[in-house]
């Protein structure tokens, strides 16, 4: 369904390729990076926000609803005791009736990335190093 390739030579700067697209990830200077791109958690939040907006547009298009501008703000936090959470705020510039708003709020909870994050996904890792 989705594949990326990442290359990192030194430092925290990461060069990422997804299909024909290339972009950079990095850590902020305060964490030893060069701030040349979003951090991994920012990329995770971007995936959630993009999936939310795209899914709402697809649903609204099928229903013939106008959404206007879609803004999504997402924030990842970790409390002192280690509990992690994500908050998401979705704003639509078009006026919608309460039933439409309620349905779109339900759709937000059913986006593919939302479901993946909420359910947790097993990760299988293979590590290969050059021979000594």
PDB file of C-alpha atoms in Angstrom, residues 7-106:
ATOM      1  CA  UNK A   7      19.118   7.257   3.389  1.00  0.00           C
ATOM      2  CA  UNK A   8      21.226   8.844   6.121  1.00  0.00           C
ATOM      3  CA  UNK A   9      24.987   9.253   5.823  1.00  0.00           C
ATOM      4  CA  UNK A  10      25.863  11.154   9.009  1.00  0.00           C
ATOM      5  CA  UNK A  11      24.156  13.353  11.565  1.00  0.00           C
ATOM      6  CA  UNK A  12      20.396  13.427  11.951  1.00  0.00           C
ATOM      7  CA  UNK A  13      19.441  14.651   8.464  1.00  0.00           C
ATOM      8  CA  UNK A  14      17.388  11.997   6.659  1.00  0.00           C
ATOM      9  CA  UNK A  15      16.723  11.911   2.917  1.00  0.00           C
ATOM     10  CA  UNK A  16      13.382  10.254   2.207  1.00  0.00           C
ATOM     11  CA  UNK A  17      11.972   9.056  -1.102  1.00  0.00           C
ATOM     12  CA  UNK A  18       8.320   8.116  -1.567  1.00  0.00           C
ATOM     13  CA  UNK A  19       7.411   7.152  -5.120  1.00  0.00           C
ATOM     14  CA  UNK A  20       8.772  10.088  -7.183  1.00  0.00           C
ATOM     15  CA  UNK A  21       8.847  12.518  -4.241  1.00  0.00           C
ATOM     16  CA  UNK A  22      11.897  13.425  -2.184  1.00  0.00           C
ATOM     17  CA  UNK A  23      11.949  15.251   1.130  1.00  0.00           C
ATOM     18  CA  UNK A  24      14.046  15.662   4.241  1.00  0.00           C
ATOM     19  CA  UNK A  25      13.516  14.875   7.904  1.00  0.00           C
ATOM     20  CA  UNK A  26      15.739  16.162  10.684  1.00  0.00           C
ATOM     21  CA  UNK A  27      15.749  17.086  14.333  1.00  0.00           C
ATOM     22  CA  UNK A  28      15.682  20.706  15.503  1.00  0.00           C
ATOM     23  CA  UNK A  29      18.980  22.306  16.442  1.00  0.00           C
ATOM     24  CA  UNK A  30      18.001  22.088  20.119  1.00  0.00           C
ATOM     25  CA  UNK A  31      18.198  18.273  19.793  1.00  0.00           C
ATOM     26  CA  UNK A  32      21.434  18.190  17.799  1.00  0.00           C
ATOM     27  CA  UNK A  33      20.001  18.321  14.291  1.00  0.00           C
ATOM     28  CA  UNK A  34      20.296  20.973  11.621  1.00  0.00           C
ATOM     29  CA  UNK A  35      16.535  21.679  11.391  1.00  0.00           C
ATOM     30  CA  UNK A  36      16.561  20.954   7.654  1.00  0.00           C
ATOM     31  CA  UNK A  37      13.158  19.276   7.744  1.00  0.00           C
ATOM     32  CA  UNK A  38      10.334  18.137   9.979  1.00  0.00           C
ATOM     33  CA  UNK A  39      11.056  15.777  12.865  1.00  0.00           C
ATOM     34  CA  UNK A  40       9.724  12.201  12.797  1.00  0.00           C
ATOM     35  CA  UNK A  41       6.799  13.107  15.087  1.00  0.00           C
ATOM     36  CA  UNK A  42       5.970  16.096  12.887  1.00  0.00           C
ATOM     37  CA  UNK A  43       5.901  13.757   9.884  1.00  0.00           C
ATOM     38  CA  UNK A  44       3.591  11.414  11.796  1.00  0.00           C
ATOM     39  CA  UNK A  45       1.256  14.314  12.594  1.00  0.00           C
ATOM     40  CA  UNK A  46       1.433  15.491   8.974  1.00  0.00           C
ATOM     41  CA  UNK A  47       0.325  12.017   7.832  1.00  0.00           C
ATOM     42  CA  UNK A  48      -2.622  12.150  10.227  1.00  0.00           C
ATOM     43  CA  UNK A  49      -3.603  15.689   9.186  1.00  0.00           C
ATOM     44  CA  UNK A  50      -3.276  14.953   5.460  1.00  0.00           C
ATOM     45  CA  UNK A  51      -5.278  11.742   5.730  1.00  0.00           C
ATOM     46  CA  UNK A  52      -7.970  13.565   7.703  1.00  0.00           C
ATOM     47  CA  UNK A  53      -8.322  16.346   5.133  1.00  0.00           C
ATOM     48  CA  UNK A  54      -8.173  14.017   2.122  1.00  0.00           C
ATOM     49  CA  UNK A  55     -10.745  11.625   3.587  1.00  0.00           C
ATOM     50  CA  UNK A  56     -13.128  14.475   4.463  1.00  0.00           C
ATOM     51  CA  UNK A  57     -12.828  15.858   0.920  1.00  0.00           C
ATOM     52  CA  UNK A  58     -13.483  12.449  -0.633  1.00  0.00           C
ATOM     53  CA  UNK A  59     -16.545  11.932   1.554  1.00  0.00           C
ATOM     54  CA  UNK A  60     -17.857  15.459   0.945  1.00  0.00           C
ATOM     55  CA  UNK A  61     -17.334  15.097  -2.816  1.00  0.00           C
ATOM     56  CA  UNK A  62     -19.451  11.926  -2.829  1.00  0.00           C
ATOM     57  CA  UNK A  63     -22.186  13.700  -0.859  1.00  0.00           C
ATOM     58  CA  UNK A  64     -22.005  16.907  -2.917  1.00  0.00           C
ATOM     59  CA  UNK A  65     -21.093  18.960   0.171  1.00  0.00           C
ATOM     60  CA  UNK A  66     -18.880  22.035  -0.033  1.00  0.00           C
ATOM     61  CA  UNK A  67     -16.240  22.138   2.701  1.00  0.00           C
ATOM     62  CA  UNK A  68     -14.414  25.276   1.657  1.00  0.00           C
ATOM     63  CA  UNK A  69     -10.968  25.538   3.172  1.00  0.00           C
ATOM     64  CA  UNK A  70      -9.919  22.655   5.415  1.00  0.00           C
ATOM     65  CA  UNK A  71      -7.423  23.364   8.210  1.00  0.00           C
ATOM     66  CA  UNK A  72      -6.155  20.591  10.459  1.00  0.00           C
ATOM     67  CA  UNK A  73      -3.949  21.201  13.492  1.00  0.00           C
ATOM     68  CA  UNK A  74      -2.442  18.167  15.205  1.00  0.00           C
ATOM     69  CA  UNK A  75      -0.316  18.033  18.340  1.00  0.00           C
ATOM     70  CA  UNK A  76       1.567  15.176  19.979  1.00  0.00           C
ATOM     71  CA  UNK A  77       2.215  15.365  23.720  1.00  0.00           C
ATOM     72  CA  UNK A  78       3.849  13.155  26.310  1.00  0.00           C
ATOM     73  CA  UNK A  79       3.064  13.701  29.994  1.00  0.00           C
ATOM     74  CA  UNK A  80       5.476  13.382  32.911  1.00  0.00           C
ATOM     75  CA  UNK A  81       4.288   9.811  33.499  1.00  0.00           C
ATOM     76  CA  UNK A  82       4.959   8.879  29.849  1.00  0.00           C
ATOM     77  CA  UNK A  83       1.353   8.874  28.644  1.00  0.00           C
ATOM     78  CA  UNK A  84       1.199   9.930  25.008  1.00  0.00           C
ATOM     79  CA  UNK A  85      -1.692  11.574  23.208  1.00  0.00           C
ATOM     80  CA  UNK A  86      -2.543  13.307  19.960  1.00  0.00           C
ATOM     81  CA  UNK A  87      -5.063  16.116  19.684  1.00  0.00           C
ATOM     82  CA  UNK A  88      -6.546  17.099  16.342  1.00  0.00           C
ATOM     83  CA  UNK A  89      -8.603  20.177  15.491  1.00  0.00           C
ATOM     84  CA  UNK A  90     -10.368  20.347  12.122  1.00  0.00           C
ATOM     85  CA  UNK A  91     -11.792  23.628  10.851  1.00  0.00           C
ATOM     86  CA  UNK A  92     -13.933  23.992   7.729  1.00  0.00           C
ATOM     87  CA  UNK A  93     -14.643  27.393   6.197  1.00  0.00           C
ATOM     88  CA  UNK A  94     -17.981  26.419   4.652  1.00  0.00           C
ATOM     89  CA  UNK A  95     -21.177  26.608   6.748  1.00  0.00           C
ATOM     90  CA  UNK A  96     -22.567  23.146   7.493  1.00  0.00           C
ATOM     91  CA  UNK A  97     -25.681  22.042   9.341  1.00  0.00           C
ATOM     92  CA  UNK A  98     -25.328  20.136  12.636  1.00  0.00           C
ATOM     93  CA  UNK A  99     -26.041  16.765  10.979  1.00  0.00           C
ATOM     94  CA  UNK A 100     -23.302  17.308   8.390  1.00  0.00           C
ATOM     95  CA  UNK A 101     -20.871  18.381  11.102  1.00  0.00           C
ATOM     96  CA  UNK A 102     -21.669  15.324  13.199  1.00  0.00           C
ATOM     97  CA  UNK A 103     -21.173  13.000  10.236  1.00  0.00           C
ATOM     98  CA  UNK A 104     -17.857  14.616   9.302  1.00  0.00           C
ATOM     99  CA  UNK A 105     -16.681  14.311  12.924  1.00  0.00           C
ATOM    100  CA  UNK A 106     -17.478  10.577  12.701  1.00  0.00           C
TER     101      UNK A 106
END
